[in-house]
Amino acid sequence: VQLQASGGGLVQAGGSLRLSCAASGHTFGIYAVGWFRQAPGKEREFVAAISGNGQSTYYADSVKGRFTISRDNAKTTVYLQMDSLRPEDTAVHYCAAARWTSAQGISVMSPSHIDRWGQGTQVTVSS
């Protein structure tokens, strides 16, 4: 599967953005998909993840209650709805997919063990 992330942009604090991660391939349903982000000078960190069938989700504490991850397997797309954005959410956001693992599983997976990474999309939140 190949991944294409989109939807980033510039928004004021308190605003919203929706990121999309479009996948190609016929076996999308076996992949858990996660969103990760990396701010300048910081390590990449986990944001949110969803299981292959969409029934299980997992969030970093920093985004819990503000972000919602969902997927439409018929459209082979995963979404990240980001509300109440804060300046500290500013980062390049990446989607990633791993086979035969759970939402929580992909959150702790070594980056080298993840099957596919999409290109990043920049999210900038101004104060």
CSV table of C-alpha atoms in Angstrom, one decimal:
chain,number,residue,atom,x,y,z
A,1,VAL,CA,0.0,0.0,0.0
A,2,GLN,CA,1.2,3.6,-0.7
A,3,LEU,CA,0.1,6.5,1.4
A,4,GLN,CA,-0.6,10.2,0.4
A,5,ALA,CA,-1.2,12.7,3.2
A,6,SER,CA,-3.0,16.0,2.7
A,7,GLY,CA,-5.0,18.7,4.4
A,8,GLY,CA,-2.4,20.6,6.3
A,9,GLY,CA,-2.3,24.4,6.5
A,10,LEU,CA,-2.1,27.5,8.6
A,11,VAL,CA,-4.8,28.1,11.2
A,12,GLN,CA,-5.3,30.3,14.2
A,13,ALA,CA,-5.3,28.8,17.7
A,14,GLY,CA,-8.7,27.3,18.5
A,15,GLY,CA,-9.3,26.5,14.8
A,16,SER,CA,-9.8,23.2,13.1
A,17,LEU,CA,-8.2,21.2,10.3
A,18,ARG,CA,-8.9,17.8,8.8
A,19,LEU,CA,-6.0,15.7,7.5
A,20,SER,CA,-6.5,12.9,5.0
A,21,CYS,CA,-4.3,9.9,4.4
A,22,ALA,CA,-5.3,8.3,1.1
A,23,ALA,CA,-4.0,4.8,0.4
A,24,SER,CA,-3.6,2.8,-2.7
A,25,GLY,CA,-3.8,-1.0,-2.8
A,26,HIS,CA,-6.4,-3.8,-2.3
A,27,THR,CA,-5.5,-4.9,1.2
A,28,PHE,CA,-6.1,-1.6,3.1
A,29,GLY,CA,-8.3,-3.3,5.7
A,30,ILE,CA,-5.4,-5.3,7.2
A,31,TYR,CA,-3.4,-2.2,8.0
A,32,ALA,CA,-3.6,-0.2,11.2
A,33,VAL,CA,-3.0,3.4,10.4
A,34,GLY,CA,-1.4,6.0,12.7
A,35,TRP,CA,-0.7,9.7,12.6
A,36,PHE,CA,2.7,10.9,13.9
A,37,ARG,CA,4.2,14.4,14.0
A,38,GLN,CA,7.5,16.0,14.2
A,39,ALA,CA,8.2,19.6,15.3
A,40,PRO,CA,11.5,21.4,14.5
A,41,GLY,CA,14.2,20.2,16.8
A,42,LYS,CA,12.0,17.5,18.4
A,43,GLU,CA,11.7,13.8,17.9
A,44,ARG,CA,8.8,12.3,16.0
A,45,GLU,CA,5.9,11.5,18.3
A,46,PHE,CA,2.7,9.5,18.1
A,47,VAL,CA,-0.6,11.4,17.7
A,48,ALA,CA,-3.5,8.9,17.0
A,49,ALA,CA,-4.1,5.5,15.5
A,50,ILE,CA,-7.0,3.3,14.3
A,51,SER,CA,-7.3,-0.4,13.8
A,52,GLY,CA,-7.8,-2.0,10.3
A,53,ASN,CA,-11.5,-2.4,10.8
A,54,GLY,CA,-12.0,1.0,12.4
A,55,GLN,CA,-13.4,-0.4,15.6
A,56,SER,CA,-10.5,0.6,17.8
A,57,THR,CA,-8.7,3.9,18.2
A,58,TYR,CA,-5.9,5.2,20.4
A,59,TYR,CA,-4.7,8.7,21.2
A,60,ALA,CA,-1.8,10.5,22.7
A,61,ASP,CA,-2.8,12.2,25.9
A,62,SER,CA,-1.9,15.6,24.4
A,63,VAL,CA,-4.6,15.3,21.8
A,64,LYS,CA,-7.3,13.3,23.6
A,65,GLY,CA,-10.7,15.0,23.4
A,66,ARG,CA,-9.5,17.4,20.7
A,67,PHE,CA,-8.6,15.1,17.8
A,68,THR,CA,-10.7,12.3,16.2
A,69,ILE,CA,-9.3,9.6,13.9
A,70,SER,CA,-11.6,7.7,11.5
A,71,ARG,CA,-11.4,5.6,8.4
A,72,ASP,CA,-13.4,4.7,5.3
A,73,ASN,CA,-12.1,1.5,4.0
A,74,ALA,CA,-14.3,1.7,0.9
A,75,LYS,CA,-12.4,4.9,0.0
A,76,THR,CA,-9.1,3.6,1.5
A,77,THR,CA,-8.7,6.8,3.4
A,78,VAL,CA,-8.0,7.7,7.0
A,79,TYR,CA,-9.0,11.0,8.5
A,80,LEU,CA,-7.7,13.1,11.4
A,81,GLN,CA,-10.1,15.7,12.5
A,82,MET,CA,-8.2,18.3,14.6
A,83,ASP,CA,-10.2,20.7,16.7
A,84,SER,CA,-9.2,23.3,19.3
A,85,LEU,CA,-5.8,23.5,17.8
A,86,ARG,CA,-2.9,24.9,19.8
A,87,PRO,CA,0.4,26.5,18.8
A,88,GLU,CA,2.1,23.4,20.2
A,89,ASP,CA,0.3,21.3,17.6
A,90,THR,CA,2.5,22.9,14.9
A,91,ALA,CA,4.5,20.1,13.2
A,92,VAL,CA,4.9,18.1,10.1
A,93,HIS,CA,2.2,15.4,10.4
A,94,TYR,CA,2.8,11.9,8.8
A,95,CYS,CA,0.5,9.0,8.3
A,96,ALA,CA,1.9,5.5,8.6
A,97,ALA,CA,0.5,2.0,8.1
A,98,ALA,CA,1.4,-1.4,9.6
A,99,ARG,CA,-0.1,-4.8,8.9
A,100,TRP,CA,-1.6,-7.2,11.5
A,101,THR,CA,-1.3,-4.9,14.4
A,102,SER,CA,-3.7,-2.9,16.6
A,103,ALA,CA,-4.2,0.8,17.0
A,104,GLN,CA,-2.2,0.7,20.3
A,105,GLY,CA,0.4,-1.6,18.7
A,106,ILE,CA,1.3,0.9,15.9
A,107,SER,CA,1.6,3.7,18.5
A,108,VAL,CA,4.6,2.0,20.1
A,109,MET,CA,6.1,0.4,17.0
A,110,SER,CA,9.6,1.2,16.0
A,111,PRO,CA,9.6,3.5,12.9
A,112,SER,CA,11.7,0.9,11.0
A,113,HIS,CA,9.1,-1.8,11.6
A,114,ILE,CA,6.2,0.2,10.2
A,115,ASP,CA,5.4,-1.0,6.7
A,116,ARG,CA,4.6,2.3,5.0
A,117,TRP,CA,5.0,6.0,5.6
A,118,GLY,CA,3.3,8.8,3.7
A,119,GLN,CA,5.0,12.1,3.0
A,120,GLY,CA,4.4,14.8,5.6
A,121,THR,CA,1.9,17.6,5.6
A,122,GLN,CA,2.6,20.8,7.5
A,123,VAL,CA,0.3,22.0,10.2
A,124,THR,CA,1.0,25.5,11.6
A,125,VAL,CA,-1.1,27.0,14.4
A,126,SER,CA,-0.6,30.7,15.1
A,127,SER,CA,-1.3,32.2,18.5
